[in-house]
XYZ file of C-alpha atoms in Angstrom:
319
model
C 23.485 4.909 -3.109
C 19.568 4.575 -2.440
C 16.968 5.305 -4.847
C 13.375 6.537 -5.058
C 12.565 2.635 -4.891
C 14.285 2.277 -1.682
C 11.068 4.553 0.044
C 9.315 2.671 2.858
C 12.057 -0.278 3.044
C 15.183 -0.988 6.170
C 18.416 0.804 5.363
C 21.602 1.139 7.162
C 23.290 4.461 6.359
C 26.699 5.463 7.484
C 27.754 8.883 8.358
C 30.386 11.151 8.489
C 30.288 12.640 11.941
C 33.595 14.631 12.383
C 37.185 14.458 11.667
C 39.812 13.186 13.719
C 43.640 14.020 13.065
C 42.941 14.446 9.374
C 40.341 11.336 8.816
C 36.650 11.293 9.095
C 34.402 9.782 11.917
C 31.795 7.638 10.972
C 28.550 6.739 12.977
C 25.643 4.082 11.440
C 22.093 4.546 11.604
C 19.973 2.074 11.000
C 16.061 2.167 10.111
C 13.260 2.853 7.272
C 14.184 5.313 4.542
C 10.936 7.300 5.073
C 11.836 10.432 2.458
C 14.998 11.071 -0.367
C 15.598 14.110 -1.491
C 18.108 16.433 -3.695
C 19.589 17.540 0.094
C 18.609 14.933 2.870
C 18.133 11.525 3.521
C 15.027 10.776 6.194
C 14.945 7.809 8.327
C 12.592 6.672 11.354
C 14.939 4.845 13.439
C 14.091 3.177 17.245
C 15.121 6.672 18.729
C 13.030 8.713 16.466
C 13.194 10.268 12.886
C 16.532 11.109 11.308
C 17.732 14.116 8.904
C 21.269 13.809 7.642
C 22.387 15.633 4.781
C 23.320 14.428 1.748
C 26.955 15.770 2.187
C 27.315 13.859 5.480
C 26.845 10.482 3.665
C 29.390 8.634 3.020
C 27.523 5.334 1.787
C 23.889 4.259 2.213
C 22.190 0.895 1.559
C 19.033 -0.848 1.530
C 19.135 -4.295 3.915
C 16.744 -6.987 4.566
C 13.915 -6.714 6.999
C 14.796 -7.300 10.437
C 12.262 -10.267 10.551
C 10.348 -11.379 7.192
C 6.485 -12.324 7.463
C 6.094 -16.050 6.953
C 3.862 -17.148 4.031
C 0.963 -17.765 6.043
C 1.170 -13.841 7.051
C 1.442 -13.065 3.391
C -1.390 -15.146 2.163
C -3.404 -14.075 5.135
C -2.992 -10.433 4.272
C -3.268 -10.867 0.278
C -6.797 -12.686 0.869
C -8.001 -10.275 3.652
C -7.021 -7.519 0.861
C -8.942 -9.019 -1.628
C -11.837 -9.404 0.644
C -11.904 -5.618 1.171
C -11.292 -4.813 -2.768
C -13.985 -7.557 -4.257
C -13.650 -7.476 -7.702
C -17.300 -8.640 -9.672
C -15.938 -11.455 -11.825
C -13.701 -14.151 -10.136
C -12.330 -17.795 -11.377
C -10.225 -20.145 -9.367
C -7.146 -22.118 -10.336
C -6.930 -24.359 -7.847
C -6.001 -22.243 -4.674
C -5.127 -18.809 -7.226
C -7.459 -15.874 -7.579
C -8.610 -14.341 -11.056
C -10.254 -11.304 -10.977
C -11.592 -9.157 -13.384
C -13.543 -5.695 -12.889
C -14.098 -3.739 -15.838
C -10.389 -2.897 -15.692
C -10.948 -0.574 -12.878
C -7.596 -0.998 -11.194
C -4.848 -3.440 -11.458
C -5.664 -4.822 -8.026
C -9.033 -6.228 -9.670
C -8.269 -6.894 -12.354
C -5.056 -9.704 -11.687
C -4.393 -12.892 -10.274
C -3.495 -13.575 -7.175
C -1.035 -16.849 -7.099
C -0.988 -17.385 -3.347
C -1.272 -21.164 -2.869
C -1.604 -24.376 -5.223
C -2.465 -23.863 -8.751
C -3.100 -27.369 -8.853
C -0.725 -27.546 -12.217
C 2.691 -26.904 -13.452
C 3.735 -23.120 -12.816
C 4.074 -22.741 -16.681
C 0.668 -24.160 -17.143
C -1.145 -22.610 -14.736
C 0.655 -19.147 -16.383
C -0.609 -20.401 -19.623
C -4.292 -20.607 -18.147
C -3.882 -17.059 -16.283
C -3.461 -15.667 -19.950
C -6.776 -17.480 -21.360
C -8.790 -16.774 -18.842
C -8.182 -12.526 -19.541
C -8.218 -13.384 -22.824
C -11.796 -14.758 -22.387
C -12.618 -11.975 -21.123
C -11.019 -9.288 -23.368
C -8.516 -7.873 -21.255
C -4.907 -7.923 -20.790
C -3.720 -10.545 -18.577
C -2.071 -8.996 -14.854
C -0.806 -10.606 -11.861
C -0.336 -9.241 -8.510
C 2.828 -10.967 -7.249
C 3.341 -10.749 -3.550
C 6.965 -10.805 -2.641
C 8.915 -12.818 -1.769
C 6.389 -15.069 -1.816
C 5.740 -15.294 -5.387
C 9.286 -14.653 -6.060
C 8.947 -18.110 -8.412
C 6.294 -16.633 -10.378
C 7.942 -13.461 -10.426
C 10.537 -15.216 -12.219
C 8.572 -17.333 -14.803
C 6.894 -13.745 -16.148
C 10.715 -12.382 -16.402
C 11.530 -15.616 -18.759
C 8.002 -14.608 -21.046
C 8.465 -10.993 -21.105
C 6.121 -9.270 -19.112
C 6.345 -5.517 -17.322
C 5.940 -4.599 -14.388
C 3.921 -1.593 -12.313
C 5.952 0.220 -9.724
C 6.582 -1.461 -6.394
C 3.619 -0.899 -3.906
C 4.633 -1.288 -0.301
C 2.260 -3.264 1.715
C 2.504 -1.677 5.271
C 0.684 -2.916 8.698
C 0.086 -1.274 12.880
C -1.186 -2.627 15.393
C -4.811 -0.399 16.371
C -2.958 -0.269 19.673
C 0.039 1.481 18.523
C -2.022 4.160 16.765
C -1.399 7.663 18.310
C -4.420 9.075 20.157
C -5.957 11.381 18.021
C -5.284 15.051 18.701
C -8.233 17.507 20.314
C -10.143 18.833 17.419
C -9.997 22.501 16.750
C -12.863 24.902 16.687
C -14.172 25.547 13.849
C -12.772 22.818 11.930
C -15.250 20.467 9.857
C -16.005 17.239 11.717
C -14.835 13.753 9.640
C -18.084 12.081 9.009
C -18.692 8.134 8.518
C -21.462 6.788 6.373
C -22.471 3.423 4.931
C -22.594 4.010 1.707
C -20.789 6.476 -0.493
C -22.263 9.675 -1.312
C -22.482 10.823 -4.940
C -19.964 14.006 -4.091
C -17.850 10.586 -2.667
C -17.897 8.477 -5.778
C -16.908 11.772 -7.790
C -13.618 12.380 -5.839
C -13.084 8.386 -6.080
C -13.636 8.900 -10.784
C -11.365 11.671 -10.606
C -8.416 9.376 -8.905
C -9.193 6.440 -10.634
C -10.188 8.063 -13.756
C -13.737 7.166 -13.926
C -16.270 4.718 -11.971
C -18.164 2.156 -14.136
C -20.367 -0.133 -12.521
C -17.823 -2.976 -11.323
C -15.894 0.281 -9.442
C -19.085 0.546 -7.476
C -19.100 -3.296 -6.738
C -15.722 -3.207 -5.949
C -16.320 -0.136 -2.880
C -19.568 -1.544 -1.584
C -19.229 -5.242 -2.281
C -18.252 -5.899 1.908
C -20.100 -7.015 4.563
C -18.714 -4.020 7.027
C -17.712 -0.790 5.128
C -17.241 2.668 6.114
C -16.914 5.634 3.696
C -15.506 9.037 5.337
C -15.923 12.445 4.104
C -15.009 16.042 5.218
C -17.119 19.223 4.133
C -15.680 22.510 4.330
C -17.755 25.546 2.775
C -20.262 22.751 1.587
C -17.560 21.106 -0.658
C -16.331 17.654 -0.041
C -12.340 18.231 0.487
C -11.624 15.093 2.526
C -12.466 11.514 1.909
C -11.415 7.866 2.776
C -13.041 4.232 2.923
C -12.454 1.499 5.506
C -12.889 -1.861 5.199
C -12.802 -4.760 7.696
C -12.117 -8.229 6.619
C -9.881 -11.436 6.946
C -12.267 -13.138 10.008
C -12.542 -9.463 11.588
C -8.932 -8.872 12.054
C -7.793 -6.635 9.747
C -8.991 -2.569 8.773
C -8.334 -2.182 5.526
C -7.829 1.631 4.624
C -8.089 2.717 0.862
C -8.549 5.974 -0.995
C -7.381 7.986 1.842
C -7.614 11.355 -0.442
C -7.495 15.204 0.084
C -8.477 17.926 -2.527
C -5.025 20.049 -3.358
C -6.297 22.853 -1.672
C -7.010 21.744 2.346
C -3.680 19.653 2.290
C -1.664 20.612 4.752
C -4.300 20.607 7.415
C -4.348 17.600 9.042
C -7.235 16.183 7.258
C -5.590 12.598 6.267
C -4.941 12.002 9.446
C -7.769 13.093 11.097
C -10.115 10.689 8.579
C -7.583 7.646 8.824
C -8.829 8.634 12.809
C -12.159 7.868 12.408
C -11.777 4.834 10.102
C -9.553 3.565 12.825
C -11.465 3.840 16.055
C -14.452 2.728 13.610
C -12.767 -0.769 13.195
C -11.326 -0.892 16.460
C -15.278 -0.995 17.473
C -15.402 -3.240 14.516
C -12.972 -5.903 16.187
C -10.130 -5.249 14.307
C -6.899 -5.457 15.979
C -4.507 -4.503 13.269
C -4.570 -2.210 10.086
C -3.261 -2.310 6.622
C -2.589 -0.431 3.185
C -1.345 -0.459 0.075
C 0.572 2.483 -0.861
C 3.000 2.782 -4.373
C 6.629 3.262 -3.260
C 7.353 6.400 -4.980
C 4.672 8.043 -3.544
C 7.051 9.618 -0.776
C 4.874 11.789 0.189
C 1.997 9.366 1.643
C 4.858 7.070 2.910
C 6.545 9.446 5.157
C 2.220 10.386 6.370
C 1.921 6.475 7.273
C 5.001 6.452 8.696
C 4.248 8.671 11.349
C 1.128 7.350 12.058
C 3.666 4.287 12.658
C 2.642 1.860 9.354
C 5.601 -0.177 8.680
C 6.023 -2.423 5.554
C 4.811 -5.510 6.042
C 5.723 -7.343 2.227
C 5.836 -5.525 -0.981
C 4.236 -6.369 -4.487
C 4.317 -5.681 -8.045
C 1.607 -5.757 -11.065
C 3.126 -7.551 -13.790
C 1.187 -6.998 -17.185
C 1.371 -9.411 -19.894
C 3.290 -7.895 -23.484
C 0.870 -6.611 -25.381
């Protein structure tokens, strides 16, 4: 059966759809397991979304991808990511990332082995642990997959952990649904290019505080747009947009909404204006990084049509 880790990935599930002269009926769906629950299974299939009750399953898998993004893709959308999430400190080994930022995130704070490390894997594992340790932190390292499946493997062998999965998902600007007519009387999103100090405080209370490589990290880029939503003169909405690998791809981070306006529309709405921002930017397509037991923001970016484009995991070096 499918677990919580199965969120945001293709699965095939088969049905039972009647009974027949004393045996069941089957039928197969096939598509991405956008929510699991106690009670139902939710899928977005090519004829729409799908709610079949737990009871009517009879088995349910995950199965690959209908068509896997080459390397190139991968590497293309790792480095366009790490454009639009600089971290302040940076090495090279050979074509690999290092990346340190106060420890403000894992995403700045790991490699990133796409490409050459112009040595032995081993080795240049070896020199990805003395370079954190230079620099008093724990070594990390953001392995796309299956790209880095190889290095994925290596860490196994020396014992290191691992994060939960994040899901890596992609749309075409295109594809995008028109937004919706706004409402009277509800607060407009507005874009600014730099964050506001109300901004950075909903950004420390997510991340858990904002030293000064966080604020290098969110304003670091060439073309940046932070979004925020005021209701009653508090800040309830916010979300930053980023656009970077040669002007093709909106990056869209800390998409966030105070407990009490969920419910309202507001993600969407900002994720909106970030959008038709980069679409005057250039862009052409859009990405994210969301963690795969976050169900809740999956299913959101699901129906804004975000599909998963390649998956990754933070390993972390034993302590």
């Amino acid at each position: 059966m499918l677990r919580q880790q199965d969120v945001g990935h293709r699965i095939v599930v088969r049905r039972i759809v009647g009974i027949r002269e004393g045996r069941p009926l089957f039928s197969d769906a096939l598509g991405e397991l956008v929510e699991l629950s106690e009670t139902h299974i939710t899928l977005a299939t090519t004829q729409g979304p799908l709610r079949v009750p737990v009871g009517e399953v009879h088995r349910a898998k995950r199965v690959p991808p209908a068509r896997r993004p080459t390397a190139t893709a991968v590497t293309g959308l790792e480095l366009a990511a790490d454009e639009a999430w600089p971290a302040p400190v940076r090495g090279r080994l050979g074509d690999w990332l290092l990346r340190s930022a106060a420890g403000w995130t894992g995403r700045a704070n790991s490699a990133l082995p796409v490409g050459d490390p112009d040595r032995p894997l081993p080795a240049a594992l070896d020199a990805v642990e003395r370079w954190y340790a230079d620099h008093d932190q724990p070594a990390m390292v953001n392995t796309p997959l299956p790209l880095a499946a190889p290095v994925g493997a290596e860490l196994d062998a020396r014992g290191w952990g691992a994060r939960p999965p994040v899901l890596v998902q992609t749309v075409a600007l295109a594809a995008l649904p028109a937004a919706a007519p706004t409402r009277a009387g509800l607060p407009p999103v507005e874009l600014a290019a730099a964050p506001s100090d109300d901004w950075l405080a909903v950004a420390a209370g997510r991340k858990g505080g904002l030293p000064d490589a966080a604020r290098h990290v969110l304003t670091a880029v060439d073309r940046v747009r932070f979004a925020q939503v005021y209701a009653d003169g508090r800040l309830v909405a916010v979300g930053r947009g980023t656009v970077t690998g040669q002007g093709r791809w909106l990056g869209l981070t800390l998409i966030e909404v105070l407990p009490e306006a969920r419910r309202q529309g507001l993600a969407g709405r900002v994720i909106r204006s970030l959008v038709d921002w980069g679409t005057a930017e250039g862009a052409s397509h859009a990405f994210l990084q969301v963690e795969q037991r976050n169900t809740a923001a999956v299913a959101l970016y699901r129906g804004l049509g975000f599909t998963t484009h390649h998956t990754y995991l933070t390993r972390v070096a034993p302590a």
